Coordinates of C-alpha atoms and ligand atoms in Angstrom, one line a residue:
M1 CA 0.0 0.0 0.0
K2 CA 1.3 3.4 -0.8
Q3 CA 2.2 5.8 2.0
L4 CA -0.8 7.8 3.3
T5 CA -0.3 11.4 4.4
S6 CA -2.3 13.3 7.0
K7 CA -3.6 15.6 4.3
E8 CA -4.8 12.7 2.2
L9 CA -6.5 11.0 5.1
R10 CA -8.3 14.3 6.1
D11 CA -9.3 15.0 2.6
F12 CA -10.4 11.4 1.8
Y13 CA -12.4 11.2 4.9
L14 CA -14.4 14.4 4.4
K15 CA -14.8 13.8 0.7
F16 CA -16.1 10.3 1.3
F17 CA -18.7 11.4 3.9
E18 CA -19.7 14.5 1.9
S19 CA -20.4 12.1 -1.0
H20 CA -22.7 10.3 1.4
N21 CA -24.7 13.5 2.1
H22 CA -22.9 14.6 5.3
A23 CA -22.4 18.3 5.9
I24 CA -18.7 19.1 6.7
I25 CA -18.6 21.2 9.8
P26 CA -15.5 22.9 11.1
S27 CA -13.7 21.8 14.2
S28 CA -15.1 23.3 17.4
S29 CA -13.0 24.8 20.1
I30 CA -10.5 22.8 22.0
V31 CA -12.3 23.8 25.2
P32 CA -15.6 22.0 25.6
E33 CA -18.7 24.2 26.2
N34 CA -20.9 21.4 27.2
D35 CA -19.0 19.4 29.7
P36 CA -17.9 21.0 33.0
T37 CA -16.0 17.9 34.1
V38 CA -13.0 18.3 31.8
L39 CA -10.6 21.0 30.8
F40 CA -10.4 20.1 27.1
T41 CA -12.3 18.6 24.3
T42 CA -11.3 15.0 24.4
A43 CA -13.4 13.5 21.5
G44 CA -15.1 14.6 18.3
M45 CA -18.5 14.0 19.9
H46 CA -17.8 16.4 22.8
P47 CA -19.1 19.6 21.1
L48 CA -22.1 17.7 19.6
V49 CA -23.5 16.5 22.9
P50 CA -26.6 18.8 22.8
Y51 CA -27.4 17.5 19.3
L52 CA -26.9 13.9 20.3
L53 CA -29.5 14.6 23.0
G54 CA -32.0 15.9 20.5
E55 CA -31.4 19.6 19.8
S56 CA -31.5 20.3 16.1
H57 CA -28.2 21.1 14.4
P58 CA -28.3 23.9 11.9
A59 CA -26.1 22.0 9.4
G60 CA -28.5 19.0 9.4
N61 CA -28.5 15.5 10.9
R62 CA -25.6 13.9 8.9
L63 CA -22.3 15.6 9.8
C64 CA -18.6 15.0 9.5
D65 CA -15.6 16.9 10.7
V66 CA -12.0 16.9 11.9
Q67 CA -12.0 17.9 15.5
K68 CA -9.0 19.2 17.5
C69 CA -8.7 17.1 20.7
I70 CA -6.5 17.2 23.8
R71 CA -6.1 14.3 26.2
T72 CA -3.7 15.0 29.0
S73 CA -4.2 12.0 31.4
D74 CA -1.1 10.4 29.9
I75 CA 1.0 13.5 29.6
D76 CA 3.9 11.9 31.4
E77 CA 3.9 9.0 28.9
V78 CA 4.7 11.5 26.0
G79 CA 8.1 10.5 24.7
D80 CA 7.3 6.9 24.1
N81 CA 6.1 5.6 20.7
S82 CA 2.4 6.3 20.9
H83 CA 1.4 9.0 23.3
L84 CA 0.3 12.5 22.1
T85 CA -1.5 15.2 24.1
F86 CA -3.0 16.8 21.0
F87 CA -4.6 14.9 18.2
E88 CA -7.1 15.3 15.4
M89 CA -10.1 13.1 15.4
L90 CA -12.0 12.4 12.2
G91 CA -15.7 11.7 12.8
N92 CA -19.0 11.3 11.1
W93 CA -22.4 11.6 12.8
S94 CA -25.9 10.6 12.4
L95 CA -28.2 12.7 14.7
G96 CA -31.2 10.5 14.7
D97 CA -30.8 9.7 11.0
Y98 CA -29.1 6.5 9.9
F99 CA -28.1 3.8 12.4
K100 CA -26.0 0.6 12.5
K101 CA -26.5 -0.7 8.9
E102 CA -25.5 2.4 7.1
A103 CA -22.8 3.4 9.5
I104 CA -21.1 0.0 9.3
S105 CA -21.5 -0.2 5.5
M106 CA -20.0 3.2 5.1
S107 CA -17.1 2.4 7.4
Y108 CA -16.4 -0.8 5.5
E109 CA -16.6 1.0 2.2
F110 CA -14.2 3.8 3.3
L111 CA -11.7 1.3 4.6
T112 CA -11.7 -1.1 1.7
S113 CA -12.6 0.9 -1.4
P114 CA -9.8 1.4 -3.9
D115 CA -10.9 5.0 -4.2
Y116 CA -10.3 5.6 -0.4
L117 CA -8.1 3.6 2.0
N118 CA -7.9 0.5 0.0
I119 CA -7.0 -1.8 2.9
P120 CA -7.1 -5.5 2.0
A121 CA -10.1 -7.0 3.7
D122 CA -8.1 -9.8 5.2
K123 CA -6.1 -7.2 7.2
L124 CA -9.3 -6.0 9.0
Y125 CA -10.8 -7.3 12.2
F126 CA -13.9 -6.1 14.1
T127 CA -15.3 -6.2 17.6
C128 CA -18.9 -5.9 18.8
F129 CA -20.4 -5.5 22.2
A130 CA -20.9 -8.8 24.1
G131 CA -23.9 -7.4 26.2
D132 CA -24.4 -7.3 29.9
E133 CA -27.2 -6.8 32.4
T134 CA -27.6 -3.1 31.3
A135 CA -27.6 -3.4 27.5
P136 CA -28.1 -6.4 25.1
K137 CA -25.5 -8.2 23.0
D138 CA -25.0 -6.3 19.7
E139 CA -25.9 -9.1 17.3
E140 CA -27.2 -6.6 14.8
S141 CA -23.7 -5.1 14.2
Y142 CA -22.1 -8.5 14.1
N143 CA -24.6 -9.7 11.5
I144 CA -24.1 -6.5 9.4
W145 CA -20.3 -7.2 9.3
R146 CA -21.1 -10.7 8.3
S147 CA -23.4 -9.6 5.5
L148 CA -20.6 -7.5 4.1
G149 CA -18.5 -10.6 3.8
V150 CA -16.4 -10.4 7.0
P151 CA -15.6 -14.0 8.1
E152 CA -16.5 -15.2 11.6
D153 CA -12.8 -15.5 12.6
H154 CA -12.4 -11.8 12.0
L155 CA -15.2 -10.9 14.4
F156 CA -15.1 -10.8 18.2
Y157 CA -17.6 -10.0 20.9
L158 CA -16.0 -8.1 23.7
P159 CA -17.3 -6.9 27.1
K160 CA -18.3 -3.4 28.2
E161 CA -14.8 -2.2 29.0
N162 CA -13.8 -2.7 25.4
N163 CA -17.0 -2.1 23.4
F164 CA -19.2 0.5 25.2
W165 CA -18.3 4.1 24.8
I166 CA -19.0 7.1 27.1
L167 CA -17.2 10.3 27.8
G168 CA -14.6 10.2 30.7
S169 CA -17.1 11.8 33.1
G170 CA -19.3 8.7 32.8
I171 CA -22.3 10.9 32.2
G172 CA -24.1 11.6 28.9
P173 CA -25.0 10.0 25.6
C174 CA -23.4 6.6 25.2
G175 CA -23.8 3.2 23.7
P176 CA -22.3 0.0 22.5
D177 CA -19.7 0.4 19.8
T178 CA -18.1 -1.7 17.1
E179 CA -14.4 -1.2 16.6
M180 CA -12.2 -1.7 13.6
F181 CA -8.6 -3.1 13.8
Y182 CA -5.7 -3.5 11.5
D183 CA -3.7 -6.6 11.6
T184 CA 0.0 -5.7 11.7
G185 CA 1.0 -9.1 10.6
K186 CA 2.8 -9.8 13.9
P187 CA 2.3 -13.4 15.1
A188 CA -0.5 -14.0 17.6
C189 CA 0.7 -13.7 21.2
G190 CA -1.2 -16.9 22.1
A191 CA -4.3 -19.0 21.6
D192 CA -6.4 -16.2 23.1
C193 CA -4.9 -13.4 21.1
S194 CA -7.6 -11.0 20.0
P195 CA -8.1 -7.2 19.4
A196 CA -8.7 -7.0 23.2
C197 CA -5.0 -7.7 24.0
D198 CA -2.2 -5.2 23.7
C199 CA 0.5 -7.4 22.3
G200 CA 0.5 -5.1 19.2
K201 CA -0.8 -7.6 16.6
Y202 CA -4.2 -5.8 16.2
L203 CA -4.3 -2.0 16.3
E204 CA -7.5 -0.1 16.5
I205 CA -8.2 2.5 13.8
W206 CA -11.8 3.4 14.0
N207 CA -14.7 3.3 16.4
D208 CA -18.4 3.5 15.5
V209 CA -20.5 4.2 18.6
F210 CA -24.2 3.6 18.5
M211 CA -25.5 6.2 20.9
E212 CA -28.9 5.3 22.0
Y213 CA -28.6 5.6 25.7
Y214 CA -28.1 8.3 28.3
R215 CA -26.0 7.4 31.3
A216 CA -27.0 9.3 34.5
E217 CA -24.7 10.0 37.4
D218 CA -26.0 6.9 39.3
G219 CA -25.1 4.7 36.3
T220 CA -28.6 4.0 35.1
L221 CA -29.1 3.9 31.3
T222 CA -32.2 5.3 29.7
K223 CA -33.0 5.3 26.0
L224 CA -32.4 8.6 24.2
K225 CA -35.2 10.1 22.2
Q226 CA -33.2 9.3 19.0
Q227 CA -30.7 6.8 17.8
N228 CA -27.4 8.4 16.9
V229 CA -24.1 7.3 15.4
D230 CA -20.8 8.8 16.6
T231 CA -17.6 7.6 15.0
G232 CA -14.0 8.5 15.7
M233 CA -10.8 7.9 13.9
G234 CA -7.6 9.3 15.3
L235 CA -5.7 10.9 12.5
E236 CA -2.1 10.5 13.6
R237 CA -2.7 7.0 14.9
T238 CA -4.3 5.8 11.7
I239 CA -1.5 7.3 9.6
T240 CA 1.0 5.5 11.8
V241 CA -0.8 2.1 11.7
L242 CA -1.6 2.1 8.0
N243 CA 2.0 3.1 7.1
S244 CA 3.4 0.6 9.5
Y245 CA 5.4 3.2 11.3
E246 CA 7.1 2.4 14.5
S247 CA 5.8 5.5 16.2
V248 CA 3.2 8.3 15.8
Y249 CA 6.2 10.6 15.7
D250 CA 7.2 9.1 12.4
S251 CA 4.1 10.5 10.7
D252 CA 4.3 13.4 8.3
V253 CA 2.7 15.8 10.8
F254 CA 6.0 15.9 12.7
Q255 CA 8.4 16.0 9.8
N256 CA 9.0 19.8 9.6
L257 CA 9.2 20.2 13.4
K258 CA 11.7 17.4 13.6
E259 CA 13.8 19.0 10.9
K260 CA 13.6 22.4 12.6
I261 CA 14.8 21.0 15.9
E262 CA 17.6 19.2 14.2
E263 CA 18.6 22.4 12.4
L264 CA 18.5 24.6 15.5
S265 CA 20.2 22.2 17.9
G266 CA 22.6 20.4 15.5
K267 CA 21.5 17.2 17.2
N268 CA 19.7 14.3 15.5
Y269 CA 16.3 12.8 16.3
E270 CA 17.4 9.2 16.3
E271 CA 19.8 9.8 19.2
N272 CA 17.5 12.1 21.2
K273 CA 14.1 10.6 20.6
E274 CA 12.6 11.3 23.9
S275 CA 13.4 15.0 24.1
F276 CA 12.5 15.5 20.4
R277 CA 9.2 13.9 20.9
I278 CA 8.3 15.8 24.1
I279 CA 9.3 19.1 22.4
M280 CA 7.3 18.3 19.3
D281 CA 4.2 17.2 21.1
H282 CA 4.2 19.9 23.7
V283 CA 5.0 22.8 21.3
R284 CA 2.2 21.6 19.0
T285 CA -0.3 21.3 21.8
S286 CA 0.6 24.6 23.4
T287 CA 0.3 26.3 20.0
F288 CA -3.2 24.9 19.6
I289 CA -4.3 25.9 23.1
L290 CA -3.0 29.4 22.7
G291 CA -4.4 29.7 19.2
D292 CA -7.9 28.7 20.1
D293 CA -9.6 32.1 20.5
H294 CA -10.3 31.4 24.2
G295 CA -7.4 33.4 25.4
I296 CA -6.2 30.7 27.7
T297 CA -2.8 31.7 29.1
P298 CA -0.3 29.8 31.3
S299 CA -1.4 29.9 35.0
N300 CA -1.5 27.7 38.0
I301 CA -5.0 26.4 37.6
G302 CA -7.2 24.4 35.2
A303 CA -6.4 24.6 31.5
G304 CA -3.8 27.3 32.0
Y305 CA -2.0 25.0 34.4
V306 CA -1.8 22.2 31.7
L307 CA -0.5 24.8 29.3
R308 CA 2.2 26.0 31.7
R309 CA 3.3 22.4 32.3
L310 CA 3.5 21.7 28.6
I311 CA 5.6 24.8 27.8
R312 CA 7.9 24.3 30.8
R313 CA 8.5 20.7 30.0
A314 CA 9.2 21.6 26.4
I315 CA 11.8 24.1 27.6
R316 CA 13.4 21.6 29.9
H317 CA 13.9 19.3 26.9
L318 CA 15.0 22.1 24.7
R319 CA 17.7 22.9 27.3
K320 CA 18.7 19.2 27.2
L321 CA 19.4 19.6 23.5
G322 CA 21.4 22.8 24.2
L323 CA 18.6 25.2 23.1
M324 CA 17.1 28.0 25.0
E325 CA 13.5 29.3 25.5
D326 CA 13.6 31.4 22.3
A327 CA 13.4 28.2 20.3
L328 CA 9.8 27.9 21.3
V329 CA 8.6 30.7 19.1
K330 CA 10.6 29.3 16.1
L331 CA 9.1 25.9 16.6
S332 CA 5.6 27.3 17.1
Q333 CA 6.0 29.1 13.8
V334 CA 6.5 25.7 12.1
V335 CA 3.3 24.3 13.7
I336 CA 1.4 27.3 12.5
D337 CA 2.8 27.0 9.0
D338 CA 2.0 23.3 8.9
Y339 CA -1.6 23.7 10.1
Q340 CA -2.9 27.1 9.1
S341 CA -4.6 25.9 6.0
V342 CA -6.8 23.7 8.1
Y343 CA -7.0 25.7 11.3
H344 CA -7.1 29.4 10.3
E345 CA -7.3 30.6 13.9
L346 CA -3.6 29.7 14.4
S347 CA -2.3 32.4 12.0
K348 CA -5.0 34.8 13.2
N349 CA -3.7 34.4 16.8
K350 CA -0.1 34.2 15.9
E351 CA 1.0 37.3 17.8
F352 CA -0.8 36.2 20.9
I353 CA 0.7 32.7 20.7
F354 CA 4.2 34.0 20.3
A355 CA 3.8 36.7 23.0
E356 CA 2.6 34.1 25.6
L357 CA 5.3 31.6 24.7
E358 CA 7.9 34.3 25.1
K359 CA 6.5 35.5 28.4
E360 CA 6.3 32.0 29.8
G361 CA 9.8 31.3 28.6
I362 CA 11.2 34.3 30.5
K363 CA 9.2 33.4 33.6
F364 CA 10.5 29.9 33.6
G365 CA 14.1 31.1 33.1
K366 CA 13.7 33.0 36.3
T367 CA 11.9 30.0 38.0
I368 CA 14.9 27.9 37.3
K369 CA 17.2 30.4 39.0
D370 CA 14.9 30.8 42.0
G371 CA 14.2 27.1 42.2
E372 CA 17.8 26.3 42.3
K373 CA 18.3 28.7 45.1
L374 CA 15.5 27.1 47.2
F375 CA 16.8 23.7 46.3
Y376 CA 20.2 24.4 47.8
K377 CA 18.5 25.9 50.9
V378 CA 16.4 22.8 51.3
I379 CA 19.4 20.5 51.1
K380 CA 21.4 22.5 53.5
H381 CA 19.0 21.6 56.2
L382 CA 18.4 18.1 55.0
D383 CA 18.3 15.3 57.5
G384 CA 19.4 12.1 55.6
D385 CA 19.7 11.7 51.9
T386 CA 16.2 12.1 50.7
I387 CA 14.3 15.3 49.7
S388 CA 10.8 15.0 51.0
G389 CA 7.7 14.9 48.7
E390 CA 6.5 18.0 50.4
D391 CA 9.7 20.0 49.6
A392 CA 9.7 18.7 46.0
F393 CA 6.1 19.7 45.6
K394 CA 6.8 23.1 47.2
L395 CA 9.5 23.6 44.6
F396 CA 7.0 22.6 41.9
D397 CA 4.0 24.4 43.2
T398 CA 5.6 27.7 44.2
F399 CA 8.2 28.0 41.6
G400 CA 6.9 25.7 38.8
F401 CA 10.1 23.8 39.3
P402 CA 9.5 20.4 37.7
L403 CA 10.0 17.2 39.6
E404 CA 12.5 15.9 37.0
M405 CA 14.6 19.0 37.6
T406 CA 14.6 18.4 41.4
E407 CA 15.5 14.8 40.7
E408 CA 18.4 15.8 38.4
L409 CA 19.8 18.3 40.9
A410 CA 19.4 15.8 43.7
K411 CA 21.3 13.2 41.7
E412 CA 24.1 15.7 41.0
N413 CA 24.3 16.2 44.8
G414 CA 24.2 12.5 45.7
L415 CA 20.6 12.7 47.0
K416 CA 17.2 11.1 46.3
V417 CA 13.7 12.5 46.1
D418 CA 10.6 11.0 47.7
T419 CA 8.7 10.8 44.4
L420 CA 5.8 8.9 45.9
G421 CA 5.3 11.7 48.4
F422 CA 5.4 14.2 45.6
E423 CA 2.8 12.2 43.6
E424 CA 0.4 12.3 46.6
K425 CA 0.8 16.0 47.0
F426 CA 0.4 16.5 43.2
K427 CA -2.8 14.4 43.1
E428 CA -4.3 16.5 45.9
H429 CA -3.5 19.6 44.0
Q430 CA -4.9 18.2 40.7
E431 CA -8.2 17.3 42.4
K432 CA -8.4 20.8 43.9
S433 CA -7.8 22.4 40.5
R434 CA -10.3 20.2 38.8
T435 CA -13.0 21.1 41.3
I436 CA -12.2 24.7 41.0
D437 CA -12.3 24.5 37.3
A438 CA -15.6 22.6 37.2
G439 CA -16.9 25.3 39.5
S440 CA -15.9 28.0 37.1
F441 CA -17.7 26.2 34.3
K442 CA -20.8 25.5 36.4
G443 CA -23.6 27.8 35.3
G444 CA -21.4 28.6 32.3
L445 CA -22.3 28.0 28.7
A446 CA -23.6 24.6 29.6
D447 CA -26.2 26.2 31.7
S448 CA -29.2 27.6 29.9
S449 CA -30.9 28.9 33.0
Y450 CA -32.8 32.1 32.5
E451 CA -30.3 34.1 34.5
S452 CA -27.4 32.9 32.4
T453 CA -29.3 33.5 29.2
K454 CA -29.6 37.2 30.2
Y455 CA -25.8 37.3 30.4
H456 CA -25.5 35.7 26.9
T457 CA -27.5 38.6 25.5
L458 CA -25.5 41.0 27.6
A459 CA -22.4 39.7 25.9
H460 CA -23.8 40.7 22.5
L461 CA -24.7 44.2 23.8
M462 CA -21.2 44.6 25.3
L463 CA -19.4 43.7 22.1
A464 CA -21.6 46.0 20.0
A465 CA -21.1 48.8 22.5
L466 CA -17.3 48.3 22.5
Q467 CA -17.3 48.3 18.7
H468 CA -19.3 51.5 18.8
M469 CA -16.7 53.1 21.1
Y470 CA -13.4 51.8 19.7
G471 CA -14.3 50.7 16.1
P472 CA -15.1 47.5 14.3
D473 CA -11.7 45.9 15.0
I474 CA -12.8 45.1 18.5
I475 CA -13.4 41.3 18.8
Q476 CA -14.4 39.1 21.7
K477 CA -11.4 37.2 23.0
G478 CA -13.2 35.1 25.5
C479 CA -16.4 35.0 27.6
N480 CA -17.3 33.2 30.7
I481 CA -20.8 33.3 32.1
T482 CA -22.4 32.1 35.3
S483 CA -25.9 32.9 36.5
E484 CA -24.4 35.7 38.6
R485 CA -21.9 37.5 36.4
I486 CA -20.1 37.8 33.1
R487 CA -16.4 37.9 32.4
F488 CA -15.8 39.3 28.9
D489 CA -12.4 39.6 27.2
F490 CA -11.7 41.7 24.2
N491 CA -8.7 43.3 22.4
L492 CA -7.7 46.7 23.5
N493 CA -4.2 48.1 24.0
H494 CA -4.9 50.3 27.0
K495 CA -6.6 50.3 30.4
M496 CA -10.1 51.7 30.1
S497 CA -10.4 55.0 31.8
D498 CA -13.3 55.8 34.2
E499 CA -15.0 57.8 31.4
E500 CA -14.7 54.9 29.0
K501 CA -16.2 52.5 31.6
A502 CA -19.0 54.9 32.2
E503 CA -19.7 55.2 28.5
L504 CA -19.8 51.5 28.0
T505 CA -22.2 51.1 31.0
K506 CA -24.3 53.9 29.6
I507 CA -24.6 52.5 26.1
V508 CA -25.5 49.0 27.3
N509 CA -28.1 50.3 29.8
E510 CA -29.6 52.6 27.1
K511 CA -30.1 49.6 24.8
I512 CA -31.6 47.6 27.7
K513 CA -34.0 50.4 28.4
E514 CA -35.0 50.7 24.8
G515 CA -36.5 47.2 25.1
I516 CA -35.2 46.0 21.8
P517 CA -36.5 42.6 20.6
V518 CA -33.8 39.9 20.1
T519 CA -34.5 38.0 17.0
M520 CA -32.9 34.9 15.4
E521 CA -32.6 33.8 11.8
E522 CA -30.9 30.8 10.3
M523 CA -29.0 31.4 7.1
P524 CA -25.9 30.3 5.1
Y525 CA -22.7 31.5 6.7
E526 CA -21.8 33.5 3.6
E527 CA -25.1 35.4 3.8
A528 CA -24.5 36.1 7.5
K529 CA -21.1 37.6 6.7
K530 CA -22.6 39.6 3.9
Q531 CA -25.1 41.0 6.3
G532 CA -22.2 42.0 8.5
A533 CA -22.8 39.6 11.3
H534 CA -19.9 39.2 13.7
G535 CA -18.7 35.8 14.7
T536 CA -16.3 35.1 17.5
F537 CA -15.3 31.7 16.3
E538 CA -15.0 32.5 12.6
D539 CA -13.4 29.3 11.7
R540 CA -15.8 27.0 13.3
Y541 CA -19.1 27.6 11.8
G542 CA -20.9 25.1 9.6
S543 CA -22.5 26.2 6.4
I544 CA -25.8 27.2 8.0
V545 CA -25.6 29.4 11.1
K546 CA -27.9 31.1 13.6
V547 CA -27.7 34.8 13.5
Y548 CA -29.0 36.8 16.5
S549 CA -29.9 40.4 16.0
I550 CA -30.7 43.1 18.6
G551 CA -32.4 45.7 16.4
D552 CA -29.8 47.4 14.3
F553 CA -27.4 47.5 17.2
S554 CA -25.9 44.0 17.2
K555 CA -25.8 41.1 14.8
E556 CA -23.8 38.1 15.8
I557 CA -23.4 34.5 14.7
C558 CA -24.2 32.5 17.8
G559 CA -25.7 29.2 19.0
G560 CA -27.9 31.0 21.6
P561 CA -29.9 30.9 23.7
H562 CA -30.9 34.5 24.3
V563 CA -33.7 36.4 26.0
S564 CA -36.4 37.7 23.7
N565 CA -36.2 41.4 24.7
T566 CA -33.3 43.5 26.1
S567 CA -35.6 44.9 28.7
E568 CA -35.4 41.6 30.5
L569 CA -31.8 42.2 31.5
G570 CA -32.1 44.7 34.4
T571 CA -29.2 47.0 34.9
F572 CA -25.7 46.4 33.8
K573 CA -22.8 47.3 36.1
I574 CA -19.0 46.9 35.6
T575 CA -17.5 45.4 38.7
K576 CA -13.9 45.2 37.4
E577 CA -11.8 46.1 34.4
E578 CA -8.4 44.5 34.2
S579 CA -5.7 43.1 31.9
S580 CA -6.3 39.5 30.8
S581 CA -3.1 39.1 28.7
A582 CA -1.1 41.2 26.3
G583 CA -3.5 43.5 24.4
V584 CA -6.5 41.9 26.0
R585 CA -8.7 43.6 28.6
R586 CA -11.2 41.8 30.8
I587 CA -14.4 43.3 32.1
K588 CA -16.3 41.6 34.9
G589 CA -19.9 42.7 35.2
V590 CA -23.2 42.0 36.7
L591 CA -26.8 42.5 35.9
E592 CA -28.8 43.9 38.8
N593 CA -32.5 43.0 38.8
I594 CA -33.8 46.5 39.0
Q595 CA -36.7 46.9 36.7
N596 CA -36.2 49.6 34.1
D597 CA -38.9 52.0 33.8
Ligands
LIG1 N1 -16.6 9.0 20.7 C1 -15.8 7.9 20.2 C2 -14.4 8.0 20.5 O1 -13.9 9.0 20.9 C3 -16.1 7.8 18.7 O2 -15.9 9.1 18.1 O3 -13.6 7.0 20.2

């Protein structure tokens, strides 16, 4: 089989499903708006949860896309052959349209057709759900594979842990799946060798989930009002498997980065695989997080904390190769060049990406200095030859000094580190940050309570008012809503003066007082742009979009929901105006429930 590139796979996939009447929708944000339990979008279906639950999607009920995903649970494994923190997931969906028969037939056609992946049928193996007390055995899928000519010895029934898919939170739309495996040709590891074992003979390339249940927090399954299909094919992984590469890092998506690191460091990949891989993965993921329009910046909590870890670990490994922090921007440029034709937001946010990488690089340089000082202070008073987990965590938590660095310094000084103690402290911290993060999402976009809805409409008024004040180049850089307040980020290069704040408040409150109806119209994206509608997530809309108008004052592409008249909002008050990041201001505001007369 000829070598398959990532571009070919993306293009083939979308073309195939388009030819089967699927609307191609753009990738959604890397930050999920419907799931408060995680920091990042972990699967292609994540942004589609409301539609899998029955809401109508403006682009129709047959969709396909390539979704940016981040999974960080195995962040420490990056450096081996297979782990990545960022990946692209190809997916096709039926939202209450076709079900098992069509989904499986299309999957099989895409995999085996000479016009598409052209995989020899005898290299393919399939698994189906074996059934349990909560959901029946999926004989239907099994029989569909059989009807397509798949022999019995290429089909396996596997239990829930293998063939039932649900988001990591364990709550939401879910169902049995059927998975597709590629036989690498390695000998079977034993008589029981099957796609369930991880000996490396069978490698998964695609997953068709038949989402017909909803799993509640207590574990009970209820039938959804519609039968959906959710499929997922990891782009990098599939390229690796089908080209028989040893590692995901051999795929073409890393080629330019690899060459750039070799050029800058004068070292070669083969002899420095671990550092190269960590740098390539972490720079790529950081570039995508920073380039995502959400304005996430390195911090000590939530998604910002993950970003900080990625950047700092990349720097550590750059240093191992003899490079300094300034290499980050050069490498990020390669990522942007490689991906900008697919993800336009990267080039749009380039300045922001570079500025944040640079800032974090400088901070970390200082951290390393301060951390080393504290390290020597700690060991001066050390009783015995082991640095406690608490001290190692303190170095990490207060200074962002990575454990590996403490370990390295310890080794140089003939000491050990209580890494288990560190892990315990680290887990405690992670749980705390997850809780805080979930809290900050609670009542956010996932919440369509009336109070939050008012704030959604307020966001539109604020953007229009800011554009009225500062001109049409003002764009929304982030927005976080709870039922009690709004946090709104936008681009502006100076601190707002008291007069400016008063003017914003005045314009917004005038528009509230005018009692303007909020109207919604669905239209093609091109038409919305022609009508001058603003869109915060320009690169993510499908071909049909919802446009919300507030009289002549505001017109935005938005998923909603909104109140029906601005008079419902009460009175707007700014509680704080501050800097969010370079060139981005953040306004915090509330709506007070004073009736306007
Ligand atoms: N949700 C499934 C997965 O992530 C299929 O898209 O594997």
